[in-house]
Amino acid sequence: MTNYMRTNAWNDGGTFNNADLLWYAKGVGKMMGRSLNDPASWWFFAAIHGELVNPDTAEYQAAPAFIRWGSINNPPSVPTTPLPVQATQDKFWNQCQHGSWYFLPWHRGYLLALEAQLRADIVSLGGPNTWALPYWDYFGGSQPAEALMPPAFGATTLLDGTPNPLYVAMRYGPDNNGNIYIPTEAWEGTHNQDLNWQQFGDVTDTCLQNDIYTGSDTATPLPGFGGPESGFSHGGSAHGNIEQNPHDLVHVYVGGYINSTDFGLMADPDTAALDPIFYLHHCNIDRMWAVWNGAGNTNPTDLNWLNGPTPQFVMPMPNNEPWVYTPGDVQNLSSLDYTYQDVTAPLKPAVSLLAHRLFALGAISAADVVKSLPSKVTQRKPAELFGANAGPVQVSNTGGTPIEVTLHPDVQKRVVGSFQQASISTPPDQLYLKLENVRGTQDATVLRVYIDLPVHADRDTLRAHYAGSVGLFGLRSASVKNGAHGGAGLTFVLDISRFVDKLHVKNKLSSGRIKVNLVRSNELPQSTDIEVGRVSIYRQPY
């Protein structure tokens, strides 16, 4: 029998009338009352995800002064001493898994450990011994109300007038004005008259249509729902589909910034877990993984995933006994004593992505047949470089100058041949845009990607050429030359197959170039640079 139910934070209007939120605030308050070096403190748990408090680390030394924990505006009042002994830091701190197929299981264990500590504190305060973390389902509600941050997080006081531990000063939202909401597709549908319309509709749950955890098929673009094969990765390669969208985008949009020295805590991995909304966001990501599994999709069976990496995952627990766990230990909710209020999977499109492509490429009869066929393809050929631009580019605020990706003639022939022969038995190549070695100093922004965008495009034209968005969550850290990434930056992958299909049908591939526009979601502060090392396109044949 499951003992713990994680419920929707928007129950009872998302206010402190929701007892789960009220007890969450009280538990957070008790954890915040402990010292930085106490494994049961809020600050220690935040540092497990990432920290900028130890001045002896390369990360701290390279970070601008304004982003270090000692510069964070109150509330919360973040301590910077006493530090745990180095052995404790090495064991527990800076452990979050990103750009890795361990992203989902590591964060599930992280939530379980924090939830256990909060529950122990809540019980000590007279609260229920069945309390569990709520989740923020920003895709839910009518209009859709739940895209807004639950009001309890914006209140400065609790019901009794005491300070609200869930309130954070450095939290600015998509418009950088303190209005916190997630620009989902449903939100855009009811707020499309807003002057900032270009920011809307970026955040989706499309990843739930994937059917492979790692890899690709006709329903799942690279690198897969859960991420690419990896070792222990505190950052790393391209993010999995659920990590890239919605995870990264929600972090960046909730955080936001005001100016070059005032950013939202959620926008940077080394400050994000200081914000109590972090855990409700990750609770929803964990719920989405459960939804995906509940729809019949399976996790990796590879022992390298099941047994986890070296070093092993470890979390502090209320009994002062470290909990060492593997992905295999946490992959099924049924063995973890908790469930979610709602694990209903959203309806899949009536027509598959492959059917859309076959229809667009002229294989109409094949498109009709493929609608009823399974999407899974067990063996894929390696991806091949199709083309690349000439070198590093600076991303402007306007994105007015297109980046020209020059195509390799021999590879172009193979791509065109796959389009001409497209059928059920020989699906057309999938095409991926890759933004490589993205570097910069400001995590709190989003890059929007357009393919073959005409000059002076109106709103409808922009939408027609919009390929997707990437949130630069972790950009600053990944750009530190002496850091964990060696300054390599971030890498993003977007499936642009449907756009290359259109270029082929319009005979535009014959030019040997594909135009790409990268646009910042909003104006960034002066002296803030974003550089993309290379813009490339890959083909993946079947």
C-alpha atoms as one frame of an Amber mdcrd trajectory, in Angstrom:
protein
   0.000   0.000   0.000   1.307   3.449  -0.964   1.630   5.714   2.074   2.396
   9.057   0.452   0.424  11.021  -2.156   2.088  13.951  -3.898  -0.717  16.366
  -4.704  -1.221  19.302  -7.052   0.055  22.543  -5.511  -2.911  24.355  -7.077
  -5.383  22.456  -4.884  -7.431  24.986  -2.861  -6.308  27.776  -5.146  -2.575
  27.279  -4.594  -2.746  29.362  -1.409  -2.016  28.458   2.196  -5.539  27.053
   2.364  -3.753  24.101   0.776  -2.428  22.320   3.870   0.363  20.634   1.894
   1.755  24.065   0.960   1.338  25.451   4.468   3.237  22.536   5.993   5.843
  22.774   3.239   6.458  26.390   4.251   6.767  25.447   7.913   9.145  22.576
   7.153  11.282  24.779   4.896  11.400  27.378   7.665  12.715  24.833  10.151
  15.365  23.599   7.706  16.419  27.207   7.013  17.054  27.645  10.741  19.981
  25.208  10.661  23.594  25.973   9.805  25.191  25.534   6.409  27.314  22.570
   7.527  24.317  20.654   8.924  23.211  17.931   6.441  19.623  18.541   7.607
  19.705  22.229   6.623  18.057  23.860   3.627  21.410  25.306   2.597  23.223
  21.967   2.663  20.527  20.426   0.450  20.755  23.325  -2.012  24.527  22.785
  -2.226  23.950  19.115  -3.119  22.531  20.377  -6.411  25.176  23.075  -6.860
  26.794  25.874  -4.879  28.814  29.050  -5.064  29.798  29.350  -1.428  33.202
  27.649  -1.125  35.831  30.253  -2.148  38.441  27.569  -2.807  36.669  26.122
  -5.862  37.378  27.086  -9.464  33.652  27.696  -9.966  33.529  30.245  -7.134
  36.686  32.022  -8.234  35.465  32.344 -11.826  31.929  33.434 -10.931  31.035
  37.131 -10.892  30.758  38.412  -7.334  27.039  39.136  -7.684  26.165  35.491
  -8.278  27.943  34.060  -5.228  25.785  33.031  -2.303  27.069  35.875  -0.147
  25.516  38.406  -2.564  22.006  36.937  -2.671  19.313  39.432  -1.689  17.252
  38.646   1.413  14.887  36.774   1.613  16.189  34.173   2.033  19.136  35.129
   4.202  21.700  32.674   2.830  24.634  31.736   5.108  28.165  31.377   3.799
  29.752  29.757   6.883  30.519  27.387   8.493  31.488  25.132   5.611  31.404
  21.349   6.070  34.753  19.595   6.104  36.139  18.965   2.629  35.401  15.223
   2.730  31.711  15.971   3.344  31.627  18.495   0.514  33.259  16.009  -1.851
  30.749  13.347  -0.906  27.521  15.340  -1.116  27.876  18.721  -2.812  27.736
  19.643  -6.528  26.280  16.302  -7.552  23.316  17.132  -9.839  23.184  15.169
 -13.083  22.538  17.184 -16.253  23.125  16.350 -19.907  22.997  12.718 -18.836
  20.737   9.681 -18.881  21.001   9.856 -15.079  19.162  13.193 -14.970  15.794
  11.683 -14.022  16.875   9.045 -11.448  19.370  11.325  -9.679  16.763  14.032
  -9.189  14.181  11.469  -8.049  16.522  10.392  -5.255  17.245  14.033  -4.434
  13.521  14.740  -4.012  13.027  11.649  -1.878  15.826  12.678   0.481  14.605
  16.266   0.860  11.022  15.063   1.287  12.103  12.691   4.059  13.868  15.503
   5.929  10.936  17.877   5.494   8.464  15.223   6.658  10.506  14.583   9.803
  10.543  18.310  10.547   6.855  18.710   9.765   5.956  15.869  12.136   8.101
  17.482  14.845   6.043  20.660  14.372   2.769  18.764  14.822   2.084  18.140
  11.159   0.860  14.979   9.403   3.152  11.978   9.091   1.695  11.383   5.611
   2.881  14.733   4.197   4.493  14.636   0.740   5.923  17.208  -1.652   3.346
  18.937  -3.848   3.977  19.387  -7.586   3.482  22.406  -9.847   1.742  21.217
 -13.016   2.197  24.300 -15.202   0.361  22.500 -18.034  -2.846  22.160 -15.996
  -5.957  24.184 -15.247  -8.341  26.167 -17.414  -7.150  29.316 -19.222  -4.643
  27.714 -18.019  -4.530  29.055 -14.479  -1.899  26.614 -13.270   0.742  28.081
 -15.596   0.939  30.801 -12.941   3.145  30.193  -9.916   0.930  29.119  -6.984
   0.082  32.274  -4.968   1.556  30.831  -1.753   5.049  31.433  -3.199   4.370
  35.100  -3.830   2.984  35.855  -0.361   5.400  37.611   1.977   3.785  36.188
   5.127   2.081  33.043   6.355  -1.508  33.027   7.612  -0.307  33.980  11.105
   1.619  36.997   9.824   5.088  35.492  10.227   7.567  35.673   7.301   6.872
  33.168   4.515   9.873  30.859   3.930   8.602  30.159   0.385   8.954  33.805
  -0.649  12.116  34.660  -2.605  13.179  38.193  -3.530  15.278  37.131  -6.549
  12.553  35.588  -8.721  11.555  37.671 -11.766   9.673  35.620 -14.374   9.601
  35.605 -18.196   9.013  39.356 -18.481  11.575  40.212 -15.773   8.944  42.070
 -13.751   8.149  39.657 -10.915   5.103  38.135 -12.648   5.871  34.414 -12.488
   4.206  32.187 -15.067   5.261  29.523 -17.559   4.664  30.387 -21.239   3.067
  27.127 -22.349   1.166  26.623 -25.592  -2.129  26.715 -23.695  -1.123  29.951
 -21.969  -0.367  31.542 -25.325  -3.820  30.613 -26.591  -5.475  32.801 -23.959
  -2.851  35.558 -23.709  -1.863  36.083 -27.328  -2.570  39.803 -27.265   0.302
  40.409 -24.870   3.028  42.626 -26.320   5.558  39.951 -25.361   3.803  37.327
 -27.477   7.035  36.046 -28.971   7.974  34.535 -25.621   4.808  32.472 -25.413
   4.247  28.863 -26.295   7.871  27.768 -25.819   7.243  25.315 -22.988   5.604
  22.033 -23.997   5.016  18.478 -22.812   5.738  17.109 -26.302   8.446  14.890
 -24.816   5.670  12.649 -23.464   5.056  11.543 -27.063   8.540   9.971 -27.125
   8.740   6.200 -26.766  12.489   5.628 -26.295  14.472   6.668 -23.205  17.804
   6.944 -25.039  18.212   7.093 -28.800  15.706   7.874 -31.526  12.957   6.529
 -33.755  10.121   8.065 -35.761   8.429   9.288 -32.570  11.542  10.185 -30.572
  14.197  12.655 -31.703  17.758  12.438 -30.445  19.021  12.116 -27.763  15.849
  10.450 -26.397  13.306  11.127 -23.669  15.710  10.666 -20.753  19.036  11.737
 -22.245  22.181  10.359 -23.861  24.328   7.579 -22.461  26.874   9.072 -20.093
  28.965   8.637 -17.003  28.628  10.726 -13.853  27.786  14.116 -15.343  27.463
  17.312 -13.303  26.546  19.026 -16.571  27.713  17.511 -19.826  26.466  16.802
 -23.322  23.141  17.471 -25.025  20.173  17.405 -22.673  17.496  14.749 -23.008
  14.147  15.793 -24.442  12.360  16.146 -21.080  15.357  17.995 -19.657  15.579
  20.445 -22.552  11.839  21.089 -22.642  10.187  21.680 -20.217  12.885  21.428
 -17.519  15.468  23.961 -18.708  12.953  26.471 -19.993  10.969  26.497 -16.733
  14.159  27.186 -14.772  15.085  30.144 -16.970  11.581  31.592 -17.190  10.912
  31.422 -13.440  14.307  32.959 -12.622  14.563  35.802 -15.113  16.704  38.837
 -14.316  16.512  42.599 -13.769  19.971  43.707 -14.829  23.489  42.385 -15.272
  23.953  41.959 -11.524  20.475  40.911 -10.424  19.242  37.542 -11.660  16.657
  34.994 -10.536  17.949  32.160  -8.374  16.145  29.508 -10.443  18.024  30.482
 -13.601  21.425  29.154 -12.475  22.124  25.552 -11.323  24.389  26.785  -8.512
  21.627  28.879  -6.916  18.421  27.205  -8.158  17.845  24.838  -5.227  17.842
  27.756  -2.788  14.400  28.673  -4.183  11.586  26.525  -2.699   9.737  26.527
  -6.044  12.645  24.441  -7.415  11.397  21.286  -5.715   7.805  21.660  -6.966
   9.128  22.096 -10.501  11.251  18.966 -10.177   8.356  17.140  -8.568   6.406
  17.789 -11.773   9.310  16.587 -13.931   9.398  13.419 -11.804   5.621  13.078
 -12.221   6.030  13.385 -16.005   8.545  10.519 -15.918   5.956   8.461 -14.018
   3.310   9.421 -16.618   5.680   8.389 -19.409   6.340   5.010 -17.769   2.618
   4.579 -17.082   1.921   4.959 -20.801   3.925   1.764 -21.400   7.357   3.243
 -22.088  10.340   1.523 -20.504  13.539   2.673 -18.855  16.980   1.434 -19.961
  17.867  -2.162 -19.211  21.584  -1.490 -19.691  23.468  -2.361 -16.488  25.433
   0.886 -16.834  22.165   2.738 -16.269  20.606   0.381 -13.736  23.719   0.238
 -11.539  24.600   3.915 -11.955  27.952   5.619 -12.374  31.048   6.059 -10.267
  30.962   7.930  -7.942  27.692   6.508  -6.674  24.669   8.638  -5.894  24.392
   9.433  -2.203  22.018  11.576  -0.138  21.828  12.570   3.545  18.798  11.172
   5.377  17.098  12.171   8.655  18.629   9.228  10.516  22.146  10.517   9.762
  22.802   7.433   7.647  23.793   8.304   4.055  21.543   6.698   1.463  23.439
   5.260  -1.503  21.156   4.465  -4.435  21.211   3.499  -8.095  18.841   4.353
 -10.961  17.548   0.796 -10.736  16.557   1.429  -7.107  14.322   4.385  -7.987
  12.954   3.621 -11.431   9.512   2.392 -10.296   7.128   4.368  -8.091   5.541
   1.125  -6.929   8.678   0.316  -4.940   9.119   3.802  -3.500   5.990   4.156
  -1.353   4.575   7.232  -3.099   2.389   8.173  -6.039   0.918  11.286  -7.650
  -2.560  12.706  -7.544  -2.693  12.728 -11.350  -0.672  10.503 -13.660  -2.990
  10.794 -16.642  -1.084  10.843 -19.909  -2.039  13.593 -22.397  -3.616  12.399
 -25.621  -1.175  11.718 -28.426  -1.762  13.334 -31.830  -4.121  11.382 -34.050
  -1.552  11.463 -36.866   2.039  10.401 -36.262   5.048  12.571 -36.998   6.125
  10.125 -39.695   2.702  10.343 -41.344   2.986  14.139 -41.413   6.389  13.919
 -43.054   5.392  11.328 -45.632   2.372  13.440 -46.565   4.538  16.578 -46.892
   7.025  14.694 -49.084   4.265  13.469 -51.390   3.983   9.854 -50.193   0.303
  10.353 -49.409  -0.835   6.733 -49.568   2.024   5.681 -47.293   1.080   8.432
 -44.857  -2.440   7.016 -44.584  -1.144   3.519 -43.856   1.530   4.515 -41.334
  -1.006   6.096 -38.980  -1.786   2.690 -37.493   1.763   1.350 -37.380   4.059
   1.352 -34.323   6.757   4.032 -34.421   9.579   2.117 -32.859  12.658   1.368
 -34.962  15.161  -0.704 -33.027  18.264  -0.060 -35.132  19.356   3.395 -36.316
  22.412   4.277 -38.348  24.861   6.835 -36.898  24.205  10.510 -37.494  26.273
  12.119 -40.264  27.319  15.767 -40.555  25.186  17.425 -43.237  26.633  20.931
 -42.987  27.972  23.646 -40.708  28.504  27.377 -40.581  31.891  29.060 -40.932
  32.692  29.557 -37.251  31.683  31.096 -33.900  28.816  33.599 -33.918  27.608
  36.162 -31.398  23.872  35.996 -30.757  22.315  39.421 -31.149  19.155  40.641
 -29.468  17.378  40.985 -32.800  18.651  37.876 -34.579  18.328  39.850 -37.804
  21.398  38.385 -39.503  20.877  34.757 -40.545  23.561  32.164 -39.996  24.298
  30.268 -43.194  24.887  26.551 -42.792  26.777  25.280 -45.846  25.697  21.796
 -46.901  28.070  19.039 -47.983  27.127  18.159 -51.607  27.559  14.377 -51.266
  25.545  14.236 -48.040  22.935  16.492 -49.613  22.424  13.937 -52.367  21.834
  11.233 -49.773  19.313  13.392 -47.915  17.423  14.252 -51.114  17.485  10.597
 -52.124  15.909   9.586 -48.809  13.134  12.149 -49.381  12.481  10.945 -52.900
  12.280   7.314 -51.783  10.343   7.993 -48.589   7.939   5.206 -47.686   6.835
   3.087 -44.750   9.745   0.695 -45.192  12.300   3.452 -45.894  11.425   6.464
 -43.738  13.078   9.761 -44.704  16.231  10.872 -42.906  15.763  12.798 -39.688
  17.555  16.141 -39.621  18.937  17.765 -36.483  20.172  21.267 -35.825  23.014
  21.300 -33.331  24.128  24.412 -31.424  27.614  23.493 -30.283  29.789  25.002
 -27.542  27.362  27.717 -26.523  29.186  29.977 -24.058  28.277  33.052 -22.054
  27.787  34.649 -18.672  24.001  34.917 -18.407  21.894  31.793 -17.813  18.630
  33.706 -17.562  17.649  33.767 -21.204  16.180  31.624 -23.955  17.346  31.245
 -27.551  14.605  30.893 -30.148  15.534  29.095 -33.349  14.077  29.840 -36.790
  14.760  28.057 -40.077  14.748  29.905 -43.450  13.165  32.989 -41.890  12.292
  35.751 -44.418  13.334  39.343 -43.767  10.728  41.501 -41.962   8.648  38.457
 -41.006   5.241  39.094 -39.493   3.812  37.142 -36.580   2.350  34.300 -38.625
   5.531  33.929 -40.669   7.642  33.802 -37.517   5.470  31.017 -36.201   5.714
  29.071 -39.447   9.520  29.139 -39.308   9.918  28.620 -35.550  11.871  25.415
 -34.829  11.971  25.579 -31.025  13.611  27.193 -28.017  16.479  26.292 -25.712
  16.923  27.585 -22.157  20.497  28.477 -21.262  20.295  26.867 -17.820  23.883
  26.149 -16.775  25.516  28.391 -19.389  27.724  30.363 -16.990  28.983  27.267
 -15.196  29.647  25.396 -18.446  31.698  28.332 -19.728  34.169  28.388 -16.803
  37.548  27.424 -18.279  38.769  25.725 -15.103  35.381  24.241 -14.247  33.935
  20.771 -14.674  33.314  21.306 -18.405  36.683  22.866 -19.167  34.841  25.849
 -20.646  33.292  23.759 -23.430  29.883  25.381 -22.959  26.496  23.815 -23.615
  25.258  21.828 -26.610  21.658  21.693 -27.825  19.930  19.504 -30.398  16.637
  20.311 -32.162  14.770  18.131 -34.647  14.289  20.271 -37.779  13.161  17.480
 -40.111   9.833  19.122 -41.004  11.595  22.324 -42.045  14.110  20.553 -44.260
  11.175  18.651 -45.795   9.643  21.998 -46.805  12.935  23.266 -48.205  13.187
  20.125 -50.329   9.621  20.427 -51.637  10.262  24.087 -52.543  13.584  23.126
 -54.201  15.480  25.378 -51.804  18.029  22.732 -50.850  19.580  23.186 -54.285
  21.168  26.415 -53.014  23.479  24.296 -50.855  22.717  26.403 -47.774  20.179
  26.514 -44.962  19.570  29.771 -43.119  19.258  29.708 -39.313  18.235  32.643
 -37.121  18.967  32.644 -33.386  17.025  35.210 -31.380  17.290  36.019 -27.690
  13.929  35.875 -25.963  14.472  39.333 -24.532  17.000  42.134 -24.322  20.007
  41.173 -22.232  22.071  43.516 -20.080  25.036  45.316 -21.588  28.349  43.431
 -21.585  26.464  40.125 -21.598  27.620  37.942 -24.482  26.330  34.670 -25.858
  28.550  32.893 -28.354  27.700  29.771 -30.339  30.834  27.890 -31.308  29.271
  26.215 -34.326  25.856  25.785 -35.892  25.636  22.413 -37.620  23.037  20.123
 -39.162  23.146  16.324 -39.016  21.234  13.670 -40.886  20.280  10.368 -39.274
  19.212   7.698 -41.757  17.194   4.587 -40.977
